[in-house]
Backbone as a ProteinNet text record, in pm:
[ID]
protein_1_A
[PRIMARY]
LPGNGTTILPSTTQAVQVSSLIGHEIRGIACGPHHTLAWSAAQHASIGTRIPFCLNVSIGTIEKLAGLLAVVCDGIASEGWLNPTKDEICLIVSCLNLLTLQLHAAVCEGDSTLLLPPPLLTTVKERVVFLATDPSVNTDIQLCAQNTLKSGWMILLKEVNERAKMLPSICDGSETPGQKFMFRLLIESLLSPWELHK
[TERTIARY]
-3346.2	-3326.3	-3379.7	-3310.8	-3366.3	-3491	-3581.5	-3703.9	-3795.7	-3880.4	-3977.7	-3934.7	-3815.1	-3763.4	-3817.9	-3875.4	-3933.9	-3853.8	-3729.7	-3647.4	-3623.2	-3659.2	-3640.5	-3544.5	-3435.9	-3337.4	-3346.5	-3310.7	-3312.9	-3212.7	-3243.4	-3153.5	-3018.9	-2913.5	-2778.8	-2692.5	-2590.1	-2499	-2371.4	-2359.9	-2241.4	-2281.5	-2185.7	-2211.6	-2234.1	-2333.7	-2368	-2380.6	-2320	-2333.9	-2473.4	-2542.5	-2677.4	-2663.1	-2690.5	-2665.9	-2749.1	-2866.8	-2950.6	-2894.7	-2796.1	-2736.3	-2605.5	-2557.7	-2431.5	-2448.2	-2351.1	-2353.3	-2428	-2490.3	-2561	-2476.2	-2475.3	-2401.9	-2489.5	-2444.7	-2521.8	-2495.3	-2601.4	-2590.3	-2597.9	-2662.5	-2673	-2724.3	-2694.5	-2738.9	-2787.8	-2901.1	-2952.9	-2971.7	-2920.9	-2928.2	-3008.9	-3091.7	-3166.8	-3141.9	-3205.6	-3180.3	-3225.8	-3325.3	-3377.7	-3382.8	-3322.5	-3329.8	-3211.1	-3186.6	-3088.9	-3152.4	-3144.1	-3200.7	-3088	-3075.5	-2975.5	-3049.3	-3004.2	-3069.1	-2964.6	-3010.6	-2922.5	-2997.1	-2924.3	-2986.5	-2908.3	-2978.2	-2911.9	-2836	-2888.7	-2824.2	-2820	-2734	-2727.5	-2857	-2909.7	-3030.1	-2993.5	-3081.1	-3058	-3191.2	-3186.1	-3306.1	-3306.9	-3416.3	-3426.7	-3438.4	-3423.1	-3435.5	-3580.9	-3671.7	-3813	-3890.3	-3947.4	-4026.5	-4160.5	-4271.7	-4401.1	-4426	-4482.3	-4517.7	-4397.2	-4277	-4157.7	-4073.7	-4023	-3932.7	-3996.5	-4110.3	-4181.2	-4254.5	-4203.9	-4262.7	-4403.6	-4499.4	-4639	-4715.9	-4787.4	-4870.9	-4977	-5026.9	-5126.1	-5073.3	-4947.7	-4886	-4873.1	-4829.9	-4814.9	-4950.6	-5055.7	-5191.5	-5233.4	-5206.1	-5244.9	-5166.2	-5036.7	-4955.4	-5005.7	-5039.7	-5092.5	-5224.7	-5307.7	-5435.4	-5416.1	-5324	-5296.9	-5237.6	-5145.8	-5089.2	-5199.3	-5292.3	-5401.4	-5487	-5519.4	-5602.7	-5533.4	-5405.6	-5332.4	-5306.8	-5256.6	-5220.3	-5342	-5450.5	-5570.7	-5634	-5599.5	-5651.7	-5573.2	-5462.5	-5380.5	-5418.3	-5461.1	-5494.7	-5367.5	-5382	-5264.2	-5171.5	-5225.9	-5139.6	-5077.1	-5118.1	-5067.1	-4945.9	-4897.8	-4787.4	-4655.8	-4636.2	-4511.4	-4511.4	-4629.2	-4638	-4743.9	-4727.3	-4823.7	-4805.1	-4903.1	-4891.6	-4785.6	-4738.7	-4639.9	-4696	-4823.5	-4885.5	-4886.9	-4919.2	-4920	-4780.3	-4680.9	-4542.2	-4503.2	-4530.7	-4494.4	-4561.6	-4690.4	-4761.2	-4707.3	-4685.9	-4637.3	-4496.4	-4408.9	-4271	-4268.9	-4350.8	-4356.8	-4402.6	-4507.8	-4556	-4449	-4383.3	-4278.5	-4161.7	-4124.5	-4014.6	-4050.7	-4173.7	-4216	-4224.7	-4271.6	-4276.1	-4134.2	-4042.2	-3901.8	-3848.3	-3876.6	-3832.3	-3891.2	-4019.4	-4083.8	-4016.6	-3996	-3936.3	-3790.7	-3717.4	-3576.2	-3563.9	-3649.5	-3646.5	-3677.2	-3773.4	-3807.5	-3688.9	-3621.7	-3506.4	-3391.9	-3365.1	-3255.1	-3280.9	-3407.6	-3441.5	-3442.4	-3407.9	-3407.8	-3546.5	-3640.6	-3779.6	-3813.1	-3722.3	-3746.9	-3857.2	-3904.1	-4016.7	-4146.9	-4146.1	-4266.5	-4382.1	-4484.4	-4595.8	-4705.8	-4702.3	-4811.2	-4925.6	-5048.4	-5160.1	-5149.5	-5177.2	-5158.8	-5220.3	-5343.6	-5396.3	-5314.6	-5267.7	-5186.9	-5051.7	-4988.7	-4860.3	-4872.3	-4976.7	-4996.7	-5018.6	-5101.3	-5130.3	-5004.4	-4929	-4808.6	-4705	-4682.8	-4582.5	-4615.4	-4739.2	-4776.5	-4762.5	-4803.7	-4794.9	-4649.8	-4565.1	-4425	-4350.6	-4374.7	-4308.2	-4350.7	-4479	-4524.8	-4453.1	-4451.9	-4389.7	-4239.5	-4176	-4031	-3989.9	-4081.2	-4039.5	-4109.1	-4229.6	-4306	-4245	-4220.8	-4156.9	-4243	-4373.6	-4459.9	-4457.8	-4388.1	-4388.3	-4283.4	-4320.5	-4231.4	-4099.9	-3987.5	-3854.7	-3834.6	-3878	-3860.1	-3933.5	-4056.2	-4134.8	-4069.6	-4022.7	-3963.1	-3837.9	-3752	-3630.9	-3664.6	-3765.9	-3807.5	-3862.9	-3944	-3998.9	-3886.8	-3785.4	-3671.5	-3598	-3584.5	-3522.3	-3605	-3737.3	-3824.7	-3800	-3787.9	-3761.9	-3623.3	-3524.1	-3389.1	-3390.4	-3464.6	-3468.4	-3556.9	-3663.4	-3763.6	-3788.8	-3697.7	-3724.3	-3736.8	-3667.6	-3675.2	-3814.4	-3892.3	-4029.3	-4129.7	-4113.6	-4210.3	-4195.5	-4072.4	-4045.7	-3977	-4038.7	-3977.4	-3953	-4046.7	-4039.8	-3943.2	-3851.2	-3752.2	-3823	-3922	-3992.7	-4058	-4113.9	-4178.8	-4077.9	-3961.1	-3858.3	-3806.4	-3789.4	-3741.5	-3843.8	-3973.1	-4077.8	-4085.6	-4041.4	-4045.6	-3938.8	-3829.9	-3717.8	-3756.4	-3830.2	-3863.5	-3943.1	-4033.4	-4111.1	-4023.7	-3917.6	-3824.6	-3734.8	-3704.7	-3612.9	-3689.9	-3778.5	-3859.6	-3798.7	-3676.9	-3609.1	-3603.7	-3701.9	-3695.8	-3612.2	-3529.2	-3438.2	-3462.9	-3573.3	-3600.5	-3519.9	-3495.8	-3422.1	-3488.4	-3621.7	-3693.1	-3672	-3672.7	-3650.5	-3506.6	-3411.4	-3271.2	-3253.9	-3317.5	-3311.2	-3367.4	-3485.7	-3552.4	-3472.1	-3413.4	-3331.3	-3213.1	-3142.5	-3028.9	-3073.6	-3186	-3236.1	-3269.6	-3336.5	-3374.3	-3251.7	-3156.1	-3034.4	-2958.3	-2939.9	-2867.6	-2940.5	-3074.3	-3149	-3136.8	-3133.3	-3119.9	-2981	-2881.8	-2743.9	-2700.3	-2790.8	-2752.1	-2712.2	-2619.7	-2580.2	-2699.7	-2794.6	-2915	-2991	-3004.1	-3077.2	-2999.1	-2869	-2785.5	-2778.3	-2783.3	-2779.7	-2903.4	-3016.9	-3141.1	-3131.8
-3536.8	-3591.9	-3495	-3482.9	-3402.2	-3469.5	-3393.4	-3451.3	-3495.4	-3591.4	-3633.7	-3759.1	-3806.3	-3919.1	-4053.3	-4063	-4190.2	-4256.5	-4215.1	-4274.4	-4421	-4509.2	-4652.2	-4702.8	-4761.5	-4817.4	-4968.9	-5036.5	-5182.4	-5233.6	-5347.3	-5405.9	-5438.3	-5413.4	-5443.3	-5480.9	-5557.6	-5597.7	-5516.5	-5425.2	-5339.9	-5194.8	-5119.9	-4978.9	-4903.7	-4816.9	-4738	-4592.7	-4502.2	-4360.9	-4314.7	-4247.6	-4198.5	-4056.9	-4042.4	-3914.5	-3800.7	-3829.1	-3721.6	-3665	-3733.2	-3683.2	-3608.8	-3609.3	-3541.7	-3391.7	-3335.7	-3192.9	-3158.1	-3255.7	-3231.6	-3281.9	-3204.6	-3246.6	-3344.9	-3467.9	-3573.2	-3567.2	-3559.2	-3551.1	-3687.7	-3782.4	-3914.6	-4016.9	-4141.7	-4253.1	-4364.2	-4422.7	-4538.6	-4651.2	-4768.6	-4882	-4993.7	-5055	-5172	-5283.9	-5399.4	-5512.2	-5487.9	-5399.6	-5377.9	-5231.1	-5143.8	-5001.7	-4926.4	-4811	-4717.7	-4579.9	-4507.4	-4374.3	-4277.3	-4173.7	-4069.8	-3938.2	-3853.1	-3723.5	-3612.6	-3497.9	-3381.9	-3266.9	-3160.8	-3042.7	-2921.1	-2813.6	-2691.1	-2628.6	-2643.8	-2588.1	-2695.6	-2671.5	-2764.9	-2756.9	-2872.2	-2873.6	-2835.5	-2763.7	-2730	-2719	-2734.6	-2721.2	-2579.5	-2511.2	-2374.6	-2370	-2251.3	-2236.1	-2222.1	-2212.5	-2199.8	-2302.2	-2398	-2501.9	-2507.8	-2479.5	-2479.6	-2610.4	-2599.2	-2710.3	-2782.9	-2743	-2806.4	-2702.6	-2605	-2507.4	-2370.8	-2344	-2219.5	-2238.8	-2176.9	-2196.1	-2138.9	-2223.2	-2182.6	-2252.4	-2174.1	-2231.9	-2322.5	-2283.5	-2364.8	-2503.5	-2510.8	-2640.3	-2723.8	-2660.3	-2733.4	-2783	-2703.2	-2746.7	-2869.9	-2867.2	-2981.5	-3106.9	-3091.3	-3206	-3261.4	-3171.5	-3215.5	-3289.9	-3240.6	-3306.8	-3445.5	-3458.6	-3588.5	-3685.4	-3635	-3719	-3767.2	-3678.3	-3715.6	-3826.6	-3813	-3915.5	-4051.1	-4053.2	-4179.7	-4236.2	-4151.7	-4200.2	-4241	-4165.2	-4199.6	-4329.8	-4370	-4495.1	-4618.3	-4596.3	-4709	-4742.3	-4865	-4908.2	-4911.5	-4899.9	-4891.2	-5011	-5129.4	-5246.7	-5252.5	-5162.3	-5164.5	-5077.6	-5005.5	-4913.7	-4983.3	-5103.9	-5175	-5232.8	-5263.2	-5323.6	-5255.1	-5125.7	-5061.1	-5112.6	-5087.8	-5131	-5046.9	-5096.9	-5021.6	-4886.1	-4882.9	-4756.2	-4657.1	-4704.5	-4616.7	-4563	-4651	-4607.3	-4501.9	-4527.8	-4433.5	-4298.1	-4298.5	-4172.2	-4094.5	-4164.2	-4096.1	-4042.2	-4124.7	-4081.7	-3964.4	-3969.3	-3859.5	-3730.2	-3738.2	-3618.7	-3563.9	-3652.8	-3608	-3544.8	-3602.1	-3544.3	-3405.3	-3388.5	-3255.9	-3157.7	-3204.6	-3119.3	-3079.7	-3174.5	-3145	-3036.5	-3046.7	-2943.9	-2808	-2804.4	-2677.6	-2614.9	-2695.9	-2644.7	-2604.8	-2686.9	-2657.7	-2528	-2511.8	-2389.7	-2267.9	-2280.3	-2167.7	-2131.1	-2231.2	-2205.3	-2144.8	-2200.4	-2149.7	-2007.3	-1973.5	-1837.8	-1740.7	-1791.5	-1705.6	-1682.8	-1765.9	-1750.9	-1854.8	-1873.2	-1972	-1925.1	-1802.7	-1752.6	-1774.1	-1862	-1892.3	-1914	-1832.4	-1839	-1928.2	-2052.6	-2143.3	-2114.7	-2119	-2101.1	-2204.8	-2165.6	-2258.8	-2397	-2409.5	-2546.1	-2628.9	-2565.8	-2636.1	-2674	-2581.7	-2609.4	-2727.4	-2726.8	-2835.1	-2968.1	-2968	-3091.8	-3149	-3064.4	-3111	-3157.9	-3078.4	-3111.7	-3244.6	-3262.3	-3387	-3507.9	-3492.4	-3603.1	-3641	-3541.9	-3569.5	-3624.6	-3568.8	-3619.2	-3763.6	-3794.7	-3933.6	-4025.8	-3987.7	-4073.2	-4088.4	-3986.7	-3989	-4066	-4081.3	-4136.1	-4263.2	-4286.4	-4400.9	-4533.1	-4626.4	-4753.1	-4841.8	-4812.5	-4896.2	-4855.8	-4745.8	-4694	-4765.5	-4797.6	-4858.6	-4780	-4849.3	-4787.2	-4686	-4716.2	-4623.3	-4491.9	-4503.3	-4383.9	-4306.9	-4379.2	-4314	-4234.3	-4292.5	-4221.5	-4096.4	-4106.5	-3992	-3880.8	-3917.4	-3818.6	-3753.7	-3832.8	-3776.7	-3674.2	-3700.7	-3602.6	-3474.7	-3489.3	-3372	-3287.6	-3353.4	-3279.2	-3215	-3286.1	-3228.3	-3099	-3100.4	-2983.6	-2872.6	-2909.4	-2808.6	-2782.9	-2826.2	-2805.9	-2658.6	-2569.1	-2426	-2369.7	-2440.2	-2396.1	-2478.4	-2611.2	-2697.6	-2695	-2683.1	-2682.8	-2551.6	-2442.5	-2310.5	-2266.9	-2295.5	-2243.9	-2324.8	-2255.4	-2319.6	-2393.1	-2328.7	-2391.3	-2522.5	-2523.6	-2645.3	-2759.1	-2727	-2829.6	-2877	-2784.4	-2821.1	-2910.4	-2881.9	-2963.5	-3103.6	-3118.1	-3250.1	-3344.3	-3289.5	-3372.7	-3476.8	-3440.6	-3543.9	-3661.5	-3634.4	-3745.2	-3836	-3780.7	-3860.4	-3944.7	-3892	-3959.5	-4046.6	-4129.9	-4211.2	-4348.3	-4369.3	-4495.9	-4590	-4585.1	-4671.8	-4600.8	-4676.7	-4617.5	-4673.7	-4634.7	-4676.5	-4587.1	-4630.4	-4545.6	-4408.9	-4407.8	-4280.8	-4187.3	-4241.2	-4157.2	-4106.6	-4191.3	-4147.5	-4033.7	-4048.7	-3943.1	-3813.1	-3820.7	-3701	-3635.5	-3715.9	-3662	-3582.4	-3642.6	-3574.2	-3445.2	-3453.9	-3336.4	-3223.4	-3255.9	-3152.7	-3089.4	-3172	-3118.8	-3031.5	-3080.6	-3002.7	-2872.8	-2877.9	-2755.5	-2653.9	-2701.2	-2609.6	-2547	-2617.8	-2567.5	-2508.2	-2498.9	-2451.6	-2304.9	-2264.9	-2123.9	-2033	-2081.7	-2004.2	-1973.2	-2073.1	-2055.6	-1971.2	-1996.7	-1921.7	-1773.8	-1747.2	-1609.3	-1531.7	-1601.1	-1537.9	-1504
-5973.2	-6105.1	-6210	-6319.1	-6426.3	-6481.2	-6532.2	-6586.4	-6475	-6504.1	-6404.5	-6329.3	-6348.2	-6271.9	-6313.2	-6431.8	-6474.2	-6585.1	-6604.2	-6709.1	-6676.3	-6767.1	-6746.2	-6853.1	-6806.3	-6898	-6891	-6999.3	-6994.3	-6891	-6829.3	-6729.1	-6792.2	-6716	-6763.5	-6644.4	-6669.1	-6561.3	-6563.7	-6658.8	-6668.1	-6642.8	-6586.6	-6559.1	-6689.3	-6687.6	-6804.7	-6761.4	-6837.1	-6805.8	-6846.5	-6755.1	-6784.3	-6838.9	-6967.1	-7034.5	-6974.6	-6922.9	-6868.8	-6738	-6678.1	-6554.4	-6578	-6701.4	-6732.1	-6705.4	-6631.2	-6600.5	-6472.5	-6410.8	-6284.7	-6168.5	-6060.5	-5941.5	-5863.9	-5857.5	-5791	-5641	-5563.3	-5417.4	-5350.8	-5414.7	-5354.6	-5453.6	-5423	-5507.4	-5415.4	-5449.8	-5376.6	-5477.1	-5444.2	-5535.4	-5472.6	-5552	-5509.8	-5608.1	-5589.7	-5678.4	-5822.4	-5841.6	-5975.8	-6015.6	-5934.5	-5966.9	-5906.4	-5961.6	-5906.8	-5912.8	-5803.6	-5796.3	-5763.8	-5844.9	-5819.7	-5806.9	-5713.1	-5699.5	-5694.5	-5739.8	-5741.2	-5676.5	-5641.5	-5582.6	-5626.7	-5654.4	-5696.4	-5580.8	-5461.4	-5343.7	-5236.3	-5137.1	-5025.9	-4946.8	-4909.7	-4828	-4685.2	-4621.2	-4481.6	-4410.8	-4281.6	-4200.3	-4147	-4166.5	-4118.4	-3967.2	-3915.3	-3770.1	-3728.6	-3823.6	-3791.9	-3874	-3805	-3869.9	-3797.9	-3866.2	-3798.5	-3723.4	-3606.4	-3517.7	-3459.2	-3496.1	-3440	-3367.7	-3442.2	-3383.1	-3363.9	-3424.7	-3396.8	-3265.2	-3159.8	-3027.8	-3027.6	-2989.9	-2992.5	-2880.9	-2803.5	-2698.4	-2761.8	-2879.1	-2949.3	-2983.2	-3026.6	-3057.5	-2931	-2822.7	-2696	-2647.3	-2665.1	-2627.6	-2707.5	-2838.1	-2922.7	-2885.4	-2856.6	-2814.6	-2681.6	-2588.9	-2458.9	-2478.1	-2569.1	-2596.4	-2655.5	-2749.9	-2811	-2708.5	-2625.5	-2519.1	-2424.5	-2392.1	-2301.6	-2362.3	-2489.3	-2555.4	-2552.7	-2589.3	-2596.8	-2456.8	-2366.2	-2232.1	-2149.8	-2162.9	-2086.2	-2135.3	-2257.3	-2310.8	-2268	-2196.6	-2151.9	-2007.8	-1984.4	-1849	-1764.7	-1633	-1545.5	-1562	-1587	-1604.5	-1743.8	-1832.9	-1969.7	-1994.3	-1891.9	-1913.7	-1944.4	-1895.3	-1925.1	-2066.2	-2118.7	-2251.9	-2337.9	-2364.1	-2453.7	-2595.6	-2681	-2819.9	-2890.4	-3005.3	-3082.3	-3125.3	-3161.4	-3201.4	-3086.1	-2966.8	-2849.2	-2820.4	-2827.7	-2804.7	-2907.8	-3035.6	-3142.1	-3121.8	-3088.8	-3069.4	-2950.2	-2839	-2718.8	-2741	-2797.7	-2822.7	-2921.2	-3024.8	-3122	-3055.9	-2975.1	-2904.7	-2811.3	-2737.9	-2645.1	-2720.2	-2833.9	-2913.3	-2964.9	-3012.9	-3059.4	-2943.1	-2828.4	-2709.6	-2667.9	-2675.2	-2643.3	-2735.7	-2865.6	-2960.5	-2926.7	-2892.2	-2855.2	-2733.6	-2630.3	-2506.9	-2529	-2603.2	-2631.5	-2711.8	-2811.5	-2892.7	-2806.2	-2715.3	-2626.9	-2538.5	-2483.7	-2397.6	-2478.8	-2597.7	-2680.9	-2729.6	-2751.2	-2794.2	-2676.3	-2557.1	-2439.7	-2385.2	-2428.3	-2385.7	-2279.3	-2182.5	-2077.9	-1984.3	-2004.5	-1925.8	-2001.6	-2102.1	-2179	-2082.1	-2093.6	-1999.4	-2053.8	-2012.8	-2047.2	-1950.6	-1997.6	-1904.7	-1792.8	-1666.2	-1553.4	-1572.3	-1624.2	-1641.6	-1740.8	-1848.4	-1948.2	-1889	-1817.7	-1753.9	-1658	-1575.1	-1478.6	-1549.1	-1652.4	-1726.3	-1789.1	-1860.6	-1929.8	-1828.1	-1723.9	-1622.7	-1555.1	-1509.9	-1441.3	-1532.9	-1657.9	-1753.6	-1778.9	-1805.4	-1838.6	-1717.3	-1599.4	-1478.4	-1451.9	-1469	-1451.7	-1549.4	-1677.3	-1778.8	-1756.1	-1699	-1678	-1553.1	-1456.1	-1326.4	-1283.1	-1327.5	-1276.3	-1323.5	-1230.6	-1269.4	-1359.1	-1367.7	-1451.8	-1598.5	-1631.4	-1769.3	-1853.6	-1976.3	-2074.7	-2083.8	-2093.1	-2090.3	-2202.7	-2324.5	-2436.6	-2410.8	-2361.7	-2331.5	-2217.8	-2115.6	-1999.4	-2037.8	-2119.4	-2162.6	-2243.4	-2324.9	-2406.1	-2315.8	-2216.9	-2123.6	-2041.4	-2007.6	-1934.4	-2019.3	-2148.8	-2238.3	-2244.9	-2242.5	-2243.1	-2119	-2003.4	-1880	-1880.5	-1934.9	-1942.6	-2024	-2134.6	-2222.4	-2168.2	-2096.9	-2063.2	-1916.5	-1828.1	-1685.5	-1650.6	-1723.8	-1693.5	-1719.4	-1800.4	-1828.4	-1747.2	-1747.9	-1680	-1528	-1480.4	-1335.6	-1298.7	-1336.9	-1326.6	-1182.2	-1093.6	-957.2	-870.2	-804.5	-717.5	-603	-542.8	-430.3	-471.7	-590	-639.6	-653.8	-710.4	-726.7	-591.7	-498.4	-364.6	-292.9	-312	-248	-308.7	-432.5	-497	-441.9	-390.4	-344.8	-240.1	-132.8	-32.8	-90.8	-184.8	-242.5	-327.9	-385.1	-465.8	-374.9	-256.6	-163.7	-64.4	-113.7	-22.6	5.5	-36.5	-9.1	-128.3	-216.5	-335.1	-440.9	-507	-604.8	-743.2	-802.2	-939	-1032.5	-1155.5	-1250.5	-1270	-1273.6	-1290.1	-1172.9	-1052.5	-935	-930	-966.2	-970	-1069.9	-1186.5	-1287.6	-1231.3	-1171.4	-1122.3	-1010.6	-922.9	-814.6	-872	-970.2	-1033	-1102.8	-1173.9	-1245.8	-1148.6	-1038.8	-942	-877.5	-837.9	-775.8	-874.9	-997.2	-1098.7	-1130.6	-1133.9	-1164.7	-1052.3	-928.1	-814.7	-808.2	-863.3	-861.2	-994.4	-1090.1	-1223.6	-1220.3	-1308.1	-1315.6	-1343.5	-1423.7	-1455	-1327.8	-1239.3	-1114.1	-1015.7	-1006.7	-913.3	-952.3	-1083.3	-1131.5	-1086.6	-1082.3	-1039	-892.4
[MASK]
++++++++++++++++++++++++++++++++++++++++++++++++++++++++++++++++++++++++++++++++++++++++++++++++++++++++++++++++++++++++++++++++++++++++++++++++++++++++++++++++++++++++++++++++++++++++++++++++++++++

């Protein structure tokens, strides 16, 4: 909006041209029962390819996300995974989404060899695999963790032997949605062109 956006006009039931908007390209309008907000922009808005803590791949960011996940997840008792609080769900899903962006950006930048320190890699991998596969985990959290694994398996589950060793534990006869997901992911990862090329 031109000016400071505090222009107040008397209430009216008929359309009125707002003179301060004449000559400006309006990008959007939002109307409520007692107000109308119009905004303009000199240029088209766009999201850059580098956004700190989201798309700038950083081991430090992954460490902080792992730490926040640990605080929230360790505070949930084992019987609470099916019904965590809304705050717990929001925090876990937010951390997983940011982790997914970090891993996806690393893979897209061709940095699928991102070297996480072994303790950090183990912590993140175990946490995400648990959230993605355990039947006691809330469905929203589980789906989000599965998306994280889909985007980042080349980093979190990099070693072929490790993925092959996981298969027997997944094929134990019980067919939970999480186990079915993990089975498909492991098979697809073992047969992926990226893996076959290696």
